[in-house]
PDB file of C-alpha atoms in Angstrom:
ATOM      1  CA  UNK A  93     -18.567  30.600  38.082  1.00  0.00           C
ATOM      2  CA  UNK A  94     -16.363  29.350  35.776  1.00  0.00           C
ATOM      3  CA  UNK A  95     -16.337  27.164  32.173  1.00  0.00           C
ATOM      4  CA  UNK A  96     -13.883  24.455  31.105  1.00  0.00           C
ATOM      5  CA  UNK A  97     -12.833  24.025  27.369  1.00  0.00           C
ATOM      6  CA  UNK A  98     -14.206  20.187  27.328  1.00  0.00           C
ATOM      7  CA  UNK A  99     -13.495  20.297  23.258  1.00  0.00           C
ATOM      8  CA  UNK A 100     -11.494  22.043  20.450  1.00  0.00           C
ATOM      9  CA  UNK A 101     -13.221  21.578  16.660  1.00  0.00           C
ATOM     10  CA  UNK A 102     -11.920  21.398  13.711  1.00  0.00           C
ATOM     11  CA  UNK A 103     -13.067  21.557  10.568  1.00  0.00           C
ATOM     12  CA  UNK A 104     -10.624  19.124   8.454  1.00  0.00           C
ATOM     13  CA  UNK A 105     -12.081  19.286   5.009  1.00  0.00           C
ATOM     14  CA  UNK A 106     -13.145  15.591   3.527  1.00  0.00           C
ATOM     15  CA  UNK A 107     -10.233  13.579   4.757  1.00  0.00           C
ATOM     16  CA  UNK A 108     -10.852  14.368   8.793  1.00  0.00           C
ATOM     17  CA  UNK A 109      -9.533  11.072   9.847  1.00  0.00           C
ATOM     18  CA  UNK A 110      -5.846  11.627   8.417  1.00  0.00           C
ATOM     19  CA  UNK A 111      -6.304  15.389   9.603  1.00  0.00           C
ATOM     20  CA  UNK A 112      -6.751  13.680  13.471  1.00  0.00           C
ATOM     21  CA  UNK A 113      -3.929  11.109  12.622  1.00  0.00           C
ATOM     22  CA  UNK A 114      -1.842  14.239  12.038  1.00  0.00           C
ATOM     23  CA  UNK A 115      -2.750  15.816  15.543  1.00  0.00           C
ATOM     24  CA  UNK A 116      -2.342  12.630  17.525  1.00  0.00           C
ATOM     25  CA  UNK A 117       0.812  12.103  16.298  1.00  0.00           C
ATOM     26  CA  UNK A 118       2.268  15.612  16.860  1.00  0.00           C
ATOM     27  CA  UNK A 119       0.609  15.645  20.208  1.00  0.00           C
ATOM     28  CA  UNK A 120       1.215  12.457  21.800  1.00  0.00           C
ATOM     29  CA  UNK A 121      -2.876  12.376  21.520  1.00  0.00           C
ATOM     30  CA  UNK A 122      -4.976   8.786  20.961  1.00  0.00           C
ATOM     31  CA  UNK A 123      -8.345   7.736  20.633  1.00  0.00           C
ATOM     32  CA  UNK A 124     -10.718   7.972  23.484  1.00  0.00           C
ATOM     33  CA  UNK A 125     -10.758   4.611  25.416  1.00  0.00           C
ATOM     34  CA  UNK A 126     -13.001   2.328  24.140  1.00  0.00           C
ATOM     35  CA  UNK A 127     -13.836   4.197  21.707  1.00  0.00           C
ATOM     36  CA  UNK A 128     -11.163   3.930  18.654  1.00  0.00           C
ATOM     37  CA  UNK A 129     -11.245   5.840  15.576  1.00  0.00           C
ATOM     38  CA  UNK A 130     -11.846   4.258  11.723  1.00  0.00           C
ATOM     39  CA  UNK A 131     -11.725   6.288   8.707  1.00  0.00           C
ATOM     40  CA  UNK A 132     -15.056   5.811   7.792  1.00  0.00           C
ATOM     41  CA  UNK A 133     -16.716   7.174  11.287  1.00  0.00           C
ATOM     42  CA  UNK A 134     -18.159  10.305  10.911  1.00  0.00           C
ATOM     43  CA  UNK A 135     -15.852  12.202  13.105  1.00  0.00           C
ATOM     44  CA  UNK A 136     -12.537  11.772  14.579  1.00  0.00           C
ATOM     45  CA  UNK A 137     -12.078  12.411  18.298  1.00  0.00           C
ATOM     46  CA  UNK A 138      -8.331  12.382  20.292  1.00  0.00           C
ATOM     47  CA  UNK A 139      -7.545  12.896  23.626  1.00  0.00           C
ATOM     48  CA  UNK A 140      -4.649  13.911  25.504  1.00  0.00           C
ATOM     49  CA  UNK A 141      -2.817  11.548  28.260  1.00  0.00           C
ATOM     50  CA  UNK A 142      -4.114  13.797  30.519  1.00  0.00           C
ATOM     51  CA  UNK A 143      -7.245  13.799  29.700  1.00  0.00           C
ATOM     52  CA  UNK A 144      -7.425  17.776  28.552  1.00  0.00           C
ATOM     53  CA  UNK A 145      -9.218  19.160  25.823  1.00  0.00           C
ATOM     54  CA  UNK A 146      -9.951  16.885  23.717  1.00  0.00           C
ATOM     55  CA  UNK A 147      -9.923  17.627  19.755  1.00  0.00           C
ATOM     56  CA  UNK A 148     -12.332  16.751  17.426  1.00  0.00           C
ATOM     57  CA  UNK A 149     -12.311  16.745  13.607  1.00  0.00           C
ATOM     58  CA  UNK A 150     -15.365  17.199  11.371  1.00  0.00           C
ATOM     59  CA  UNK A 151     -15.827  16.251   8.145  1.00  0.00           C
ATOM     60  CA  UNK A 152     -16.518  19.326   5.638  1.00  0.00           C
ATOM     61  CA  UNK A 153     -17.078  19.617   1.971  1.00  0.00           C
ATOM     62  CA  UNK A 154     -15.148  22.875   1.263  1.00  0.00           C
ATOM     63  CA  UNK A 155     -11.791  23.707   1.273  1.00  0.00           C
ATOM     64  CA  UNK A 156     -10.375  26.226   3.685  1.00  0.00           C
ATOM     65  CA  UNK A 157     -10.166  29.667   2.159  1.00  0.00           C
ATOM     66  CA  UNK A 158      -9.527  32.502   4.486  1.00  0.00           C
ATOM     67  CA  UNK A 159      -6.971  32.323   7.753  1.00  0.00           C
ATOM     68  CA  UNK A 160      -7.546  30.897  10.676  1.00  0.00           C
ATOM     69  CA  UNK A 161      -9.503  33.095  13.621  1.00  0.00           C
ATOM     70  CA  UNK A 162      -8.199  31.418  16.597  1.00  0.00           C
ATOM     71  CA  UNK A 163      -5.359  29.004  16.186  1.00  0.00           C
ATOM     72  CA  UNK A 164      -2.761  26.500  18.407  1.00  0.00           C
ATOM     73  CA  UNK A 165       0.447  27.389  19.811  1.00  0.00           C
ATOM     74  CA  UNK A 166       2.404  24.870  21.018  1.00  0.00           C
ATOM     75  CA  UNK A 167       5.209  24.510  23.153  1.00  0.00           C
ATOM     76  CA  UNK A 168       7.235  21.385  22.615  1.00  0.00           C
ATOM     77  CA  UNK A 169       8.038  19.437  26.158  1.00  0.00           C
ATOM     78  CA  UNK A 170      10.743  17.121  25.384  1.00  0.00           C
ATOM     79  CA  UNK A 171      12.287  18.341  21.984  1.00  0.00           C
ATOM     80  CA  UNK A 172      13.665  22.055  20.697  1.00  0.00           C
ATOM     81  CA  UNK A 173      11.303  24.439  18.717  1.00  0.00           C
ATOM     82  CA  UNK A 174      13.219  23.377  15.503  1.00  0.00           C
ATOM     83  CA  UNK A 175      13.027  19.761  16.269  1.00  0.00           C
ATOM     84  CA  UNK A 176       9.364  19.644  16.892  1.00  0.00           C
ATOM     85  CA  UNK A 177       8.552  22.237  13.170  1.00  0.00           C
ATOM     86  CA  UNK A 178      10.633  19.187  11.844  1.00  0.00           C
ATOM     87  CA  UNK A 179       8.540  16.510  13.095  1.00  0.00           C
ATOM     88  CA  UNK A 180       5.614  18.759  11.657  1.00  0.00           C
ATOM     89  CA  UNK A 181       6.886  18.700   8.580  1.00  0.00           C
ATOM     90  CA  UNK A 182       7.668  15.081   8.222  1.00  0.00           C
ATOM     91  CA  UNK A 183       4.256  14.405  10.116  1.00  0.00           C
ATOM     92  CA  UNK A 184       2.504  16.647   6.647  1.00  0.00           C
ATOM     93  CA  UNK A 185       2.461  19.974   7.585  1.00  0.00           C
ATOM     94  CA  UNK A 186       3.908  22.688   5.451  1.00  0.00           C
ATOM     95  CA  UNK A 187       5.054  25.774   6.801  1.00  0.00           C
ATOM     96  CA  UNK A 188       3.382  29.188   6.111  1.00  0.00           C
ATOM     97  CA  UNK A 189       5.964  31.858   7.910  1.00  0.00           C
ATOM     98  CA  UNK A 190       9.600  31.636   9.777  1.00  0.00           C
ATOM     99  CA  UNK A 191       9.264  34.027  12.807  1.00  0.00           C
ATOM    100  CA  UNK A 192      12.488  32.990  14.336  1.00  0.00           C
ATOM    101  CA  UNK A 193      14.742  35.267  15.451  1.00  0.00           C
ATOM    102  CA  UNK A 194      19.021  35.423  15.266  1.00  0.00           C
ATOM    103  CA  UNK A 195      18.550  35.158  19.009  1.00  0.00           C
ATOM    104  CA  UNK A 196      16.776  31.825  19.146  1.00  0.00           C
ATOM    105  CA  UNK A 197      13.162  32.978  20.531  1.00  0.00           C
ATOM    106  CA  UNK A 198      10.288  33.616  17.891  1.00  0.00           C
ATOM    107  CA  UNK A 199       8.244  30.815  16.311  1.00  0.00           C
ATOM    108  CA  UNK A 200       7.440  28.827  13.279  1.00  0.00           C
ATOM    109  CA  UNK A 201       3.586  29.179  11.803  1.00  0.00           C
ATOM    110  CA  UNK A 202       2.480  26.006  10.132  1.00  0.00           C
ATOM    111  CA  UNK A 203      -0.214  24.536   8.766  1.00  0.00           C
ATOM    112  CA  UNK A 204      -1.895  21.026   9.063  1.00  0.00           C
ATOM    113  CA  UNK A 205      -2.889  18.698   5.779  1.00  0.00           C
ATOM    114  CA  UNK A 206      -6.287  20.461   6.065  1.00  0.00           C
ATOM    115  CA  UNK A 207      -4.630  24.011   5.993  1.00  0.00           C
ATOM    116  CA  UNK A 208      -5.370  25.415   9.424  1.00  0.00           C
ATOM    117  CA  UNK A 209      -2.519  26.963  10.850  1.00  0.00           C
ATOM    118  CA  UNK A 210      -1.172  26.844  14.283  1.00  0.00           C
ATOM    119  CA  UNK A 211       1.998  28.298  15.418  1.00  0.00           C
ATOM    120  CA  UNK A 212       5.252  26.003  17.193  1.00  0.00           C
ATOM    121  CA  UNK A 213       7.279  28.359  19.609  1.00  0.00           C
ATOM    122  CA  UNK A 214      10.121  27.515  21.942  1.00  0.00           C
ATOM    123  CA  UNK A 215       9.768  24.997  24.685  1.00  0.00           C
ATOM    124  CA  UNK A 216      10.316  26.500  28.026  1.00  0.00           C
ATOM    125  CA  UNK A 217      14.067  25.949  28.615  1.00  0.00           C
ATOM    126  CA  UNK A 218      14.408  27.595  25.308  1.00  0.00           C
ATOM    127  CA  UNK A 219      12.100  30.716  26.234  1.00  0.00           C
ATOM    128  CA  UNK A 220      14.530  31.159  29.530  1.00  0.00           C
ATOM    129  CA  UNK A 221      17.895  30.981  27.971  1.00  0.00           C
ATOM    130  CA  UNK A 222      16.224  33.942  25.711  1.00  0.00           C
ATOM    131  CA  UNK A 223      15.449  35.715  28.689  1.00  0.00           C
ATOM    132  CA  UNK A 224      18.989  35.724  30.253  1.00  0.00           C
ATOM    133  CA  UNK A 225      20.893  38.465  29.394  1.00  0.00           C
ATOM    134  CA  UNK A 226      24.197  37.847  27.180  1.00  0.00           C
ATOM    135  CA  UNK A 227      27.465  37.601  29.323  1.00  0.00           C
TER     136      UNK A 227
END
């Protein structure tokens, strides 16, 4: 027997709709078809082109206060590590901690306009030139 992650939750504080914006837009996510998002629904839902996981964003009335138990790590497909913490930034994330390393592996943790963090790290052609040993 087995289980499928069908969604991932947020919590996104009062604003969730610009806290999904955020997420599509860094993942290359959209609104389910036929069923668009509006800032005034009482959720925000994405989905992947793929159909994975998709990622839902409550509205709550606090503020986040305490760090993150589980959290995202993503691996950029198409762009380097750095490129992809830029686009974060620009996107509105701000970044919490620079784990990168003189050799080029490590990873960048960031957080999203709500504050929950998630963590960029090296795409896979980066993670194999760290691998290789120096000639």
């Amino acid at each position: 027997m087995s289980v499928r992650i069908r969604t991932i939750t947020f919590d996104a504080g009062p604003d969730h709709y610009a806290v999904g914006r955020f997420w599509a837009e860094l993942l290359g996510y959209g609104d389910v078809p036929g069923n668009p998002n509006h800032p005034d629904d009482p959720e925000t839902v994405i989905i992947g082109p793929d159909g994975g996981p998709a990622i839902l964003f409550l509205p709550v009335p606090e503020p986040k206060t305490v760090k993150n138990r589980v959290h995202l790590d993503l691996e950029p497909e198409n762009e380097t590590r750095d490129e992809a913490v830029q686009r974060a930034l620009r996107l509105g994330a701000t970044q919490v901690a620079d784990h990168r390393n003189p050799d080029g592996s490590g990873f960048v943790q960031l957080a999203d306009p709500a504050g929950n963090e998630f963590c960029i790290e090296g795409s896979a052609a980066e993670r194999a030139r760290f691998a290789q040993p120096a000639t």
